[in-house]
PDB file of C-alpha atoms (C1' of nucleotides) in Angstrom:
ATOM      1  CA  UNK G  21       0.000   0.000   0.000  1.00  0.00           C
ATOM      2  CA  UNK G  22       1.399   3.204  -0.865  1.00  0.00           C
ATOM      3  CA  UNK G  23      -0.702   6.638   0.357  1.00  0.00           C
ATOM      4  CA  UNK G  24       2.026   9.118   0.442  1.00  0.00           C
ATOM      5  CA  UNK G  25       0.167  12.344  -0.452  1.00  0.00           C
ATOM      6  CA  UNK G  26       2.739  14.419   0.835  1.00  0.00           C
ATOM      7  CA  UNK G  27       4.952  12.826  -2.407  1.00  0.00           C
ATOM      8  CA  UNK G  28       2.474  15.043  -4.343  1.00  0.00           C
ATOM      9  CA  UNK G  29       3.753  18.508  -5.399  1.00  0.00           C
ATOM     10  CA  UNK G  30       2.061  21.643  -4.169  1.00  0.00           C
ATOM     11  CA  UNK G  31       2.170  23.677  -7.374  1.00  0.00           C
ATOM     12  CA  UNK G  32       0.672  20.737  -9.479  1.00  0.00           C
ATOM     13  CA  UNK G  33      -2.485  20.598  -6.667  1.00  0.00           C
ATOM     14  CA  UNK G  34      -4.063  23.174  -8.628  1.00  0.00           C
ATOM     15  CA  UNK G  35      -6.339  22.435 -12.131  1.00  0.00           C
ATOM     16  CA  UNK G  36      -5.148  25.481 -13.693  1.00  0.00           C
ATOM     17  CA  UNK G  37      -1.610  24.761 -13.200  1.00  0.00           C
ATOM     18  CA  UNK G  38      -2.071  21.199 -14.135  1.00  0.00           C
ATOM     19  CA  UNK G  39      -3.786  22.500 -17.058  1.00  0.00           C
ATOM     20  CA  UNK G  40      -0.990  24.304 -18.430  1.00  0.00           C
ATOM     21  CA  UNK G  41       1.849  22.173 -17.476  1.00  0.00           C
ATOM     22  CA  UNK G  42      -0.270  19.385 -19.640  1.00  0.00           C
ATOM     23  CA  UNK G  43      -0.331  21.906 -22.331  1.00  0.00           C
ATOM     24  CA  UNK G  44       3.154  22.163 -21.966  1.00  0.00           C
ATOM     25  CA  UNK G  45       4.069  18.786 -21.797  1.00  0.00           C
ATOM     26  CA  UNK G  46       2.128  18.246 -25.521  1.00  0.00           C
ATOM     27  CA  UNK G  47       3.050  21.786 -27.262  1.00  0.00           C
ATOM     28  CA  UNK G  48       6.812  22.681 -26.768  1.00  0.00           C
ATOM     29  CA  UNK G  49       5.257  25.939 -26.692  1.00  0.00           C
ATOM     30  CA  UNK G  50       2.272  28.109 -26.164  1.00  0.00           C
ATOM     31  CA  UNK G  51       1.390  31.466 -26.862  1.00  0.00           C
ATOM     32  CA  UNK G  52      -0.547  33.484 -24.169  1.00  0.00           C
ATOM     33  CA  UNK G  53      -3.699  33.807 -25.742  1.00  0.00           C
ATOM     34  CA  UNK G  54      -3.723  30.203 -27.159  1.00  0.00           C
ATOM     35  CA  UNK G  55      -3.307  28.945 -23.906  1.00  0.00           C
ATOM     36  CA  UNK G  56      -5.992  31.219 -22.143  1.00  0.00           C
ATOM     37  CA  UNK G  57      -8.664  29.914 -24.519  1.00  0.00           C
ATOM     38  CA  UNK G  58      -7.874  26.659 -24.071  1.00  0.00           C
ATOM     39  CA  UNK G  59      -7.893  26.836 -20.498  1.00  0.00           C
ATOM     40  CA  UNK G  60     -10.886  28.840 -20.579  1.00  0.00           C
ATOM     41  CA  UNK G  61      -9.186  31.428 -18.364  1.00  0.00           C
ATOM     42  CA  UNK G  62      -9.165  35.646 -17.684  1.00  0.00           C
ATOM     43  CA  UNK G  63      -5.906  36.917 -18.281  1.00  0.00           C
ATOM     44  CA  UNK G  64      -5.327  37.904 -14.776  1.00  0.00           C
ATOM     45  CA  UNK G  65      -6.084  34.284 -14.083  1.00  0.00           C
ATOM     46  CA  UNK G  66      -3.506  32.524 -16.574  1.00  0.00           C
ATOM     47  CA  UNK G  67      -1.100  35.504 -15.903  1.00  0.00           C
ATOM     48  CA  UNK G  68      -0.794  34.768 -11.737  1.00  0.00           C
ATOM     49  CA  UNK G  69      -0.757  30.756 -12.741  1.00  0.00           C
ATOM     50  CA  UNK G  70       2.063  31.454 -14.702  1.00  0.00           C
ATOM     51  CA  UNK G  71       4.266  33.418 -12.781  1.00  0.00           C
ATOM     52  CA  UNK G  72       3.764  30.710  -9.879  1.00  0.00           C
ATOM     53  CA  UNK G  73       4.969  28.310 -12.047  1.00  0.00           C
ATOM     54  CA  UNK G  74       7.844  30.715 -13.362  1.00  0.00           C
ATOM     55  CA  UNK G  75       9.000  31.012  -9.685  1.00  0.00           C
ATOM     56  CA  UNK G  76       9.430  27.604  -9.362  1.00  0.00           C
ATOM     57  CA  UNK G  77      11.388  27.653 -12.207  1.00  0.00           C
ATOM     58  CA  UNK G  78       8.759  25.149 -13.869  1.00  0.00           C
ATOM     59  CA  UNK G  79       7.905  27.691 -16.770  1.00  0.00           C
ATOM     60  CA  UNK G  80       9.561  29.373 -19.192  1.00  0.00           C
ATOM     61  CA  UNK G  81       8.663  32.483 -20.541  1.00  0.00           C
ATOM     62  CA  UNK G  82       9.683  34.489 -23.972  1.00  0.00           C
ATOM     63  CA  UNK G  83       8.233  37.790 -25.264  1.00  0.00           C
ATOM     64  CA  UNK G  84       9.295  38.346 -28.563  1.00  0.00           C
ATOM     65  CA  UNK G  85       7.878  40.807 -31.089  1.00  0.00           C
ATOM     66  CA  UNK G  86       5.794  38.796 -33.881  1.00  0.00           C
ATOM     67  CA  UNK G  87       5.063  41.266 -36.705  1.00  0.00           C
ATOM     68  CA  UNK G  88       4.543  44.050 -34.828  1.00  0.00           C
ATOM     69  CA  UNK G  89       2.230  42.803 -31.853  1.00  0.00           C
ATOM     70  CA  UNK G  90       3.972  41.699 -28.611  1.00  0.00           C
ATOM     71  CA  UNK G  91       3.844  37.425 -28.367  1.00  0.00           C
ATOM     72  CA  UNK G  92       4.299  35.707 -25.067  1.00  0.00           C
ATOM     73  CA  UNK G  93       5.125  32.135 -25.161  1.00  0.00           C
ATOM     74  CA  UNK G  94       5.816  29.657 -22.654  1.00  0.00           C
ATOM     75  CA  UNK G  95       7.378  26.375 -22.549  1.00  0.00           C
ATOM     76  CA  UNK G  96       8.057  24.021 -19.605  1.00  0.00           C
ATOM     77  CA  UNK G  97      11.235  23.945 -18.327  1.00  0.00           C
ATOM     78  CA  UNK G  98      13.660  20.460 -17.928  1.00  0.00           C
ATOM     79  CA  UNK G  99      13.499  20.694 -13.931  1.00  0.00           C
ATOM     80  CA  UNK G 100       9.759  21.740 -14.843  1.00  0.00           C
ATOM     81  CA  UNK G 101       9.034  18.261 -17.092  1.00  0.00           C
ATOM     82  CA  UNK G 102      11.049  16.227 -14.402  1.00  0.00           C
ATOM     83  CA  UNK G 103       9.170  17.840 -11.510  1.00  0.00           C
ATOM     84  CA  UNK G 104       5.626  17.224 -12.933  1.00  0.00           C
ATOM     85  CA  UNK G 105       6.348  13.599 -13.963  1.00  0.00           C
ATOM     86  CA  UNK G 106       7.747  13.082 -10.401  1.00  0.00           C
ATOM     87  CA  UNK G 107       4.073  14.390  -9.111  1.00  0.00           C
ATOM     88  CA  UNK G 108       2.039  12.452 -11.999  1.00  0.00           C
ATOM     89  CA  UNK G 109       4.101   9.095 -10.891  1.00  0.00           C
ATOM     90  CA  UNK G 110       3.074   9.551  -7.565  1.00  0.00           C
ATOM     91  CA  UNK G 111      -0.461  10.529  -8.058  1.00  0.00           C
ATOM     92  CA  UNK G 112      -0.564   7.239 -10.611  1.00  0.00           C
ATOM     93  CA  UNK G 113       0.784   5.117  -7.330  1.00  0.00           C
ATOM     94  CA  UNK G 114      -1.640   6.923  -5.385  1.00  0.00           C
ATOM     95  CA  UNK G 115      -4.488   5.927  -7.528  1.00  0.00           C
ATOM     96  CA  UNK G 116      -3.112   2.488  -9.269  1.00  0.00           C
ATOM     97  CA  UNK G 117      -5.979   0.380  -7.512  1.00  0.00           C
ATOM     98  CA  UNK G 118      -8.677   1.930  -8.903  1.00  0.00           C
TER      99      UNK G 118
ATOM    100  CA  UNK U  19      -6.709  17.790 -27.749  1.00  0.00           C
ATOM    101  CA  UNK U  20      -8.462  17.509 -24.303  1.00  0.00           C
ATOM    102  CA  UNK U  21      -7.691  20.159 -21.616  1.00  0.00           C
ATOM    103  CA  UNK U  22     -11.022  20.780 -20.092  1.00  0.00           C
ATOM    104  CA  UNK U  23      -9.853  21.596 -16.326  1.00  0.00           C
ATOM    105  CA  UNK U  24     -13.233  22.411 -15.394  1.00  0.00           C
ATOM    106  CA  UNK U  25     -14.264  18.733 -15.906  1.00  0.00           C
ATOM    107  CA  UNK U  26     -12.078  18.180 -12.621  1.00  0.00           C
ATOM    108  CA  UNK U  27     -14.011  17.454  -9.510  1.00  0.00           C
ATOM    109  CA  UNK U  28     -13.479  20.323  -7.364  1.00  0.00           C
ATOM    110  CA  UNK U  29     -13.628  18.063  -4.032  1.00  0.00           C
ATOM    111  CA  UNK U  30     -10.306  15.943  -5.183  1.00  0.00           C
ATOM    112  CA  UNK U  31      -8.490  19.038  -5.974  1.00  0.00           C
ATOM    113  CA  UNK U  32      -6.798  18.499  -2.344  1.00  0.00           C
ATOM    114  CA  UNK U  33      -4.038  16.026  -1.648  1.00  0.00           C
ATOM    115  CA  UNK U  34      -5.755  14.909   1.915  1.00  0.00           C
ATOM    116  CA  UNK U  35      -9.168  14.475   0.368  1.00  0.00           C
ATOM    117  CA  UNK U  36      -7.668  12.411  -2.837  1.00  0.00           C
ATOM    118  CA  UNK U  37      -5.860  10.546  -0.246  1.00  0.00           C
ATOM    119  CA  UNK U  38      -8.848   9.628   1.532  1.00  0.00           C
ATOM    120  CA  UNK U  39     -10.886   8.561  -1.922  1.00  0.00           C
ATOM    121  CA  UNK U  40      -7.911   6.625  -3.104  1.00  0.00           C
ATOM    122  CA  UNK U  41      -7.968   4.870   0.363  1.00  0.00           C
ATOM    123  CA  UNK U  42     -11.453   4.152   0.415  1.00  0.00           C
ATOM    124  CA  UNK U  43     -11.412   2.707  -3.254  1.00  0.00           C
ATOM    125  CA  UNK U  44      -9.642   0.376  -2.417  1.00  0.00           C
ATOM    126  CA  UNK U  45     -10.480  -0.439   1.360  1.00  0.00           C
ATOM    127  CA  UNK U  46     -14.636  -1.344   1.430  1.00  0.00           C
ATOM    128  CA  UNK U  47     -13.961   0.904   4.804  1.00  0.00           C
ATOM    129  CA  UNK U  48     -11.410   2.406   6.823  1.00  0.00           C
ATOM    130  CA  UNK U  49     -11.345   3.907  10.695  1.00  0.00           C
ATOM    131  CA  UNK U  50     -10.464   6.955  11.761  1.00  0.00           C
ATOM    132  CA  UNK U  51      -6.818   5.906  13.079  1.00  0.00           C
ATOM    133  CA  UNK U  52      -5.847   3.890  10.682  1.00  0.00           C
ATOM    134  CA  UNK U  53      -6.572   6.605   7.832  1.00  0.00           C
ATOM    135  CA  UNK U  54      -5.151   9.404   9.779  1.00  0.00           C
ATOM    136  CA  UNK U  55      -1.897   7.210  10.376  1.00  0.00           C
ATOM    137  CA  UNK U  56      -1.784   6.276   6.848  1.00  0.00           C
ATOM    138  CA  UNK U  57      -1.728   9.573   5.358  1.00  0.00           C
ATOM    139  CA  UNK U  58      -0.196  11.488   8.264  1.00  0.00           C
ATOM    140  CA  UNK U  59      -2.678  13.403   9.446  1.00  0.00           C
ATOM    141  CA  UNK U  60      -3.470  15.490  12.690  1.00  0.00           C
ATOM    142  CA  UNK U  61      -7.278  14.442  13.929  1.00  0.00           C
ATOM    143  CA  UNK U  62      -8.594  18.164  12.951  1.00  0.00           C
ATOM    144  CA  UNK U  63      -7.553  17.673   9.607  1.00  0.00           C
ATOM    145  CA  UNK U  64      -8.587  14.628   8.702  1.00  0.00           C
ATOM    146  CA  UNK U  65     -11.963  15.301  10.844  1.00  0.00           C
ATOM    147  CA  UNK U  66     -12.473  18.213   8.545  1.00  0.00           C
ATOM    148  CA  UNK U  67     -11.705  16.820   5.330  1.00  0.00           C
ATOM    149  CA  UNK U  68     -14.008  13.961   5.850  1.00  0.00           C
ATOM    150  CA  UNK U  69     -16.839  16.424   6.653  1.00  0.00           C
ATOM    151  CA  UNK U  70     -16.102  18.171   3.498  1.00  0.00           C
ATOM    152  CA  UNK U  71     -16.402  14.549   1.345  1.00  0.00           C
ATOM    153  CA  UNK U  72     -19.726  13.637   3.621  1.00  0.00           C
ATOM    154  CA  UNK U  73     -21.102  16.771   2.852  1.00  0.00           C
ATOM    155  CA  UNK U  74     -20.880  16.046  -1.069  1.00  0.00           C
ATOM    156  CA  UNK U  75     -22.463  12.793  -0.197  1.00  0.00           C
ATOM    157  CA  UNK U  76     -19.124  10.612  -1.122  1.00  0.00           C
ATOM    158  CA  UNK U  77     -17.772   9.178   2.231  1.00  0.00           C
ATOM    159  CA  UNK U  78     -20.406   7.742   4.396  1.00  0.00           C
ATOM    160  CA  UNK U  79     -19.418   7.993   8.319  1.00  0.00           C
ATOM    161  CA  UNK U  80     -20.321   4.754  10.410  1.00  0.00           C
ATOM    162  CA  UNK U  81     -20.016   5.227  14.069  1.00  0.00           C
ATOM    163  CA  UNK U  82     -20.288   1.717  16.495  1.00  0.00           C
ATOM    164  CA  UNK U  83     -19.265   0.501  19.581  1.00  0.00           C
ATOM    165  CA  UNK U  84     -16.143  -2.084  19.553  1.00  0.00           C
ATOM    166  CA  UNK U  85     -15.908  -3.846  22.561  1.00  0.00           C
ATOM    167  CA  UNK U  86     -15.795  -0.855  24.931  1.00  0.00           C
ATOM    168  CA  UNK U  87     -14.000   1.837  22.743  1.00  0.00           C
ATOM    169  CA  UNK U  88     -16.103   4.181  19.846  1.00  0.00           C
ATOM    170  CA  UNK U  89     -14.943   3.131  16.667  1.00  0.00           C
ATOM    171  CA  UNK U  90     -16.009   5.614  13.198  1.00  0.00           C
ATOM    172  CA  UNK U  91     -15.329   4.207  10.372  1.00  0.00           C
ATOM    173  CA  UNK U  92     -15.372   5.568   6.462  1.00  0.00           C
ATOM    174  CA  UNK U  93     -16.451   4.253   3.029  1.00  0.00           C
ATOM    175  CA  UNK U  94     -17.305   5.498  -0.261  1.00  0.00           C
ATOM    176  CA  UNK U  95     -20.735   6.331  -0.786  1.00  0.00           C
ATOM    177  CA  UNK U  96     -21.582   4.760  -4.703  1.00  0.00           C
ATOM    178  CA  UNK U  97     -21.981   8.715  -6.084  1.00  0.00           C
ATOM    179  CA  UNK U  98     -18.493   8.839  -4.486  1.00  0.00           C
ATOM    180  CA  UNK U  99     -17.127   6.270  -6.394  1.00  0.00           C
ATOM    181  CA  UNK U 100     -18.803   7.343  -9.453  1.00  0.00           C
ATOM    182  CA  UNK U 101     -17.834  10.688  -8.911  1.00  0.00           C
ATOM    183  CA  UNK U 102     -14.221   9.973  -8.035  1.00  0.00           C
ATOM    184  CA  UNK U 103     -13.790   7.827 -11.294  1.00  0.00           C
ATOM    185  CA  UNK U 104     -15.244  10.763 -13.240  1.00  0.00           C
ATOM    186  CA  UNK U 105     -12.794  13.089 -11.809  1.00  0.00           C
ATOM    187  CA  UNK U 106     -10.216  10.560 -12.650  1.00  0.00           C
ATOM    188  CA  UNK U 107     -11.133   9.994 -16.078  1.00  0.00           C
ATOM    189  CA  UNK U 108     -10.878  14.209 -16.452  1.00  0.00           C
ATOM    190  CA  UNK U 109      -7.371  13.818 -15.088  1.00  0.00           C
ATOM    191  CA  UNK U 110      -6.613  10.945 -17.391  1.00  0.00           C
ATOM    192  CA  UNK U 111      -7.956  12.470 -20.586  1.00  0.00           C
ATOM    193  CA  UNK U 112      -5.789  15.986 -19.495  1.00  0.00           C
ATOM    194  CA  UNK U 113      -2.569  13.948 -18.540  1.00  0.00           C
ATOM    195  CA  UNK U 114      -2.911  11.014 -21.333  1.00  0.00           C
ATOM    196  CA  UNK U 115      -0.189  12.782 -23.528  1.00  0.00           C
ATOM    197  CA  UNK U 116       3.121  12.493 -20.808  1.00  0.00           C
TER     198      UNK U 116
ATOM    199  C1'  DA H  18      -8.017  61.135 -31.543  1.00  0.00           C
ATOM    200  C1'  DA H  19     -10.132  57.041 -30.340  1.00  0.00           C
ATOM    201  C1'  DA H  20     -10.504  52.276 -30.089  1.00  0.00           C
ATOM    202  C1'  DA H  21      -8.529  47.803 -29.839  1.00  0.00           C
ATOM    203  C1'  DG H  22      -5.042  44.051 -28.934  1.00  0.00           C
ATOM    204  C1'  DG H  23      -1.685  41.971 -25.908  1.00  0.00           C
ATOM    205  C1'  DA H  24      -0.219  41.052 -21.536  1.00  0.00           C
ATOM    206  C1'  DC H  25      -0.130  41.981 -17.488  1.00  0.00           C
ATOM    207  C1'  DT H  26      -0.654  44.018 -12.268  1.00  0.00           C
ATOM    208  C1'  DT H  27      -3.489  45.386  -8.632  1.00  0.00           C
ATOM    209  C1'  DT H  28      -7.294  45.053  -5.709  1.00  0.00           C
ATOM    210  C1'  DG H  29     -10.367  42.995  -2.825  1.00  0.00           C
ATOM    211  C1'  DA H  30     -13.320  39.602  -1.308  1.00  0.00           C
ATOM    212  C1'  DA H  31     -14.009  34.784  -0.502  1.00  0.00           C
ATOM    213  C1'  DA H  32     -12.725  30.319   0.182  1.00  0.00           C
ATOM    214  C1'  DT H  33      -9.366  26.962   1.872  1.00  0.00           C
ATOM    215  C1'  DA H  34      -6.033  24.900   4.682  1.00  0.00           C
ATOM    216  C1'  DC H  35      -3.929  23.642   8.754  1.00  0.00           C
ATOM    217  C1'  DA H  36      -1.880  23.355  13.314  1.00  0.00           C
ATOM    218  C1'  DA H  37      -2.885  23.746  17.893  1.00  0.00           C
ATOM    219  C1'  DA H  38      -5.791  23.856  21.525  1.00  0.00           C
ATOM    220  C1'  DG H  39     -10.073  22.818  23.574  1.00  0.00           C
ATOM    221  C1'  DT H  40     -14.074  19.561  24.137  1.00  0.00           C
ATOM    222  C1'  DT H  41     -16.890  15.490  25.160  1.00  0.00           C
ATOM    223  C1'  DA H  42     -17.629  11.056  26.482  1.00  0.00           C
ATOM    224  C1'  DA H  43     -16.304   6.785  27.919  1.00  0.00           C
ATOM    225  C1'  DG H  44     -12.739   3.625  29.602  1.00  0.00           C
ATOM    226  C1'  DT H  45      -8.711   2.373  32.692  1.00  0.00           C
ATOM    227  C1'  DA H  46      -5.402   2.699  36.219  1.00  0.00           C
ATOM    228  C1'  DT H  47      -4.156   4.302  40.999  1.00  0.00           C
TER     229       DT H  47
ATOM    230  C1'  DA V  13     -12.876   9.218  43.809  1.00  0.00           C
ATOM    231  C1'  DT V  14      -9.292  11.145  40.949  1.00  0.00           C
ATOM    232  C1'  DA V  15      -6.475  11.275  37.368  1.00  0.00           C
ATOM    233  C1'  DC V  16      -5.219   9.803  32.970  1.00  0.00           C
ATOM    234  C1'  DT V  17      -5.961   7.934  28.356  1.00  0.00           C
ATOM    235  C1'  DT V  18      -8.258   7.013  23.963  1.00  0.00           C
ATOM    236  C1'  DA V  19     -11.308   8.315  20.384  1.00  0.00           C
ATOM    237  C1'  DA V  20     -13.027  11.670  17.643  1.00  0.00           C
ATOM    238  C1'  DC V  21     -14.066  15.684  17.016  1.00  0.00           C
ATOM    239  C1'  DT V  22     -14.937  21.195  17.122  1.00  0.00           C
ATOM    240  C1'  DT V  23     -13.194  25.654  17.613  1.00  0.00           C
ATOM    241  C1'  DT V  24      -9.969  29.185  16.986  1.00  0.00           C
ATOM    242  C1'  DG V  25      -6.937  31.857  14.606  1.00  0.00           C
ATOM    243  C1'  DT V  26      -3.743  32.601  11.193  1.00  0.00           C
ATOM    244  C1'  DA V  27      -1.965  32.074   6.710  1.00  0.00           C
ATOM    245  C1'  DT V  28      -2.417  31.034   2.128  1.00  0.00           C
ATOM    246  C1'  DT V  29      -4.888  30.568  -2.192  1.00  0.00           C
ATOM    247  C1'  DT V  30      -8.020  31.630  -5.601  1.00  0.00           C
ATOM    248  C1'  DC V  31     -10.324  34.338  -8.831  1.00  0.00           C
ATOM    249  C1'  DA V  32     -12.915  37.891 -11.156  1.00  0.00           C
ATOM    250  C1'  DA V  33     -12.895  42.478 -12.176  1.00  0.00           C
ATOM    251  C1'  DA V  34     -10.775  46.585 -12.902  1.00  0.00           C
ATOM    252  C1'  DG V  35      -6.893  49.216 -13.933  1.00  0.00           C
ATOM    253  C1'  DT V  36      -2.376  49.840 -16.467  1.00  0.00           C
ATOM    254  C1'  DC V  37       0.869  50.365 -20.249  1.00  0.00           C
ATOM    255  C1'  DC V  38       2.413  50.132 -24.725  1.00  0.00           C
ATOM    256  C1'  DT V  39       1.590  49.794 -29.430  1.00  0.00           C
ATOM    257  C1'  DT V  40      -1.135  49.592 -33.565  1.00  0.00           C
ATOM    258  C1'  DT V  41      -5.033  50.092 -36.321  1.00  0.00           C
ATOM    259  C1'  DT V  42      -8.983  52.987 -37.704  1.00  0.00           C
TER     260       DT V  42
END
DNA sequence: AAAAGGACTTTGAAATACAAAGTTAAGTAT
DNA sequence: ATACTTAACTTTGTATTTCAAAGTCCTTTT
């Protein structure tokens, strides 16, 4: 039997932030507004997510200028992909006996 | 592409309380003690958790007399299980692409 | 000049989480 | 009888989290 919970990582405990770290984990990279309507999110929203992730130094972030608009992008980091397969491998021992 | 986060149950969104589910998916029913030593819990905070699940109808609370000591006891309710499974599903469907 | 797009930041209110302490009720030991 | 323990909470108080809405800033399009 294995119920560690506390194996589970606090910035993954949220949907949002799952949300985009699956997004990242599929798309190399995602553009702000791509990833707010696929999240279904404000920008205030995806913006705070974000930088909670950035802090962790999960996310990466790059503004560049795409024609003439302003483009932010984001990508997961490594330490970002390792850390979030750590917490999906022990959320899948968590929940293996379903 | 899947990434509908609002499809997640907002009960399981908690480590203790997805703790508790897994527990009781796989246990028919578990006592107070043994849960709150299995995931490391203080007594408030499993108390409390547990009265969030019961009030969503997916834990059902069983209190008895064991020889001379109280004994309260948990299981799934069957819209727990169904709902935990959902909420699973969501997460599988969002996660499928690691 | 005004409106719109992109990407935030700030604000503020609400909900959540949790440890620690207090409570109740019934044993058990002295 | 008195004190202590076990079981299972409830209460308290603080801290953290969450989110929508509004405000900001810069640039471009109309």
């Amino acid at each position: 039997m294995n119920f560690k919970i506390h194996n589970l990582n606090k910035a993954f405990d949220n949907r949002v932030r799952l949300g985009i770290m699956s997004a990242l984990m599929v798309n190399d990279s995602m553009d702000f507004n791509t990833m707010k309507d696929l999240l279904d999110l404000t920008d205030g929203n995806l913006a705070s997510h974000i930088t909670a992730l950035e802090k962790e130094g999960y996310v990466h972030v790059k503004k560049e200028f795409v024609g003439k608009k302003p483009l932010t992008s984001y990508s997961a980091t490594k330490i970002g992909v390792k850390a979030f397969n750590e917490h999906l491998d022990a959320l899948e021992k968590l929940l293996k006996n379903r």
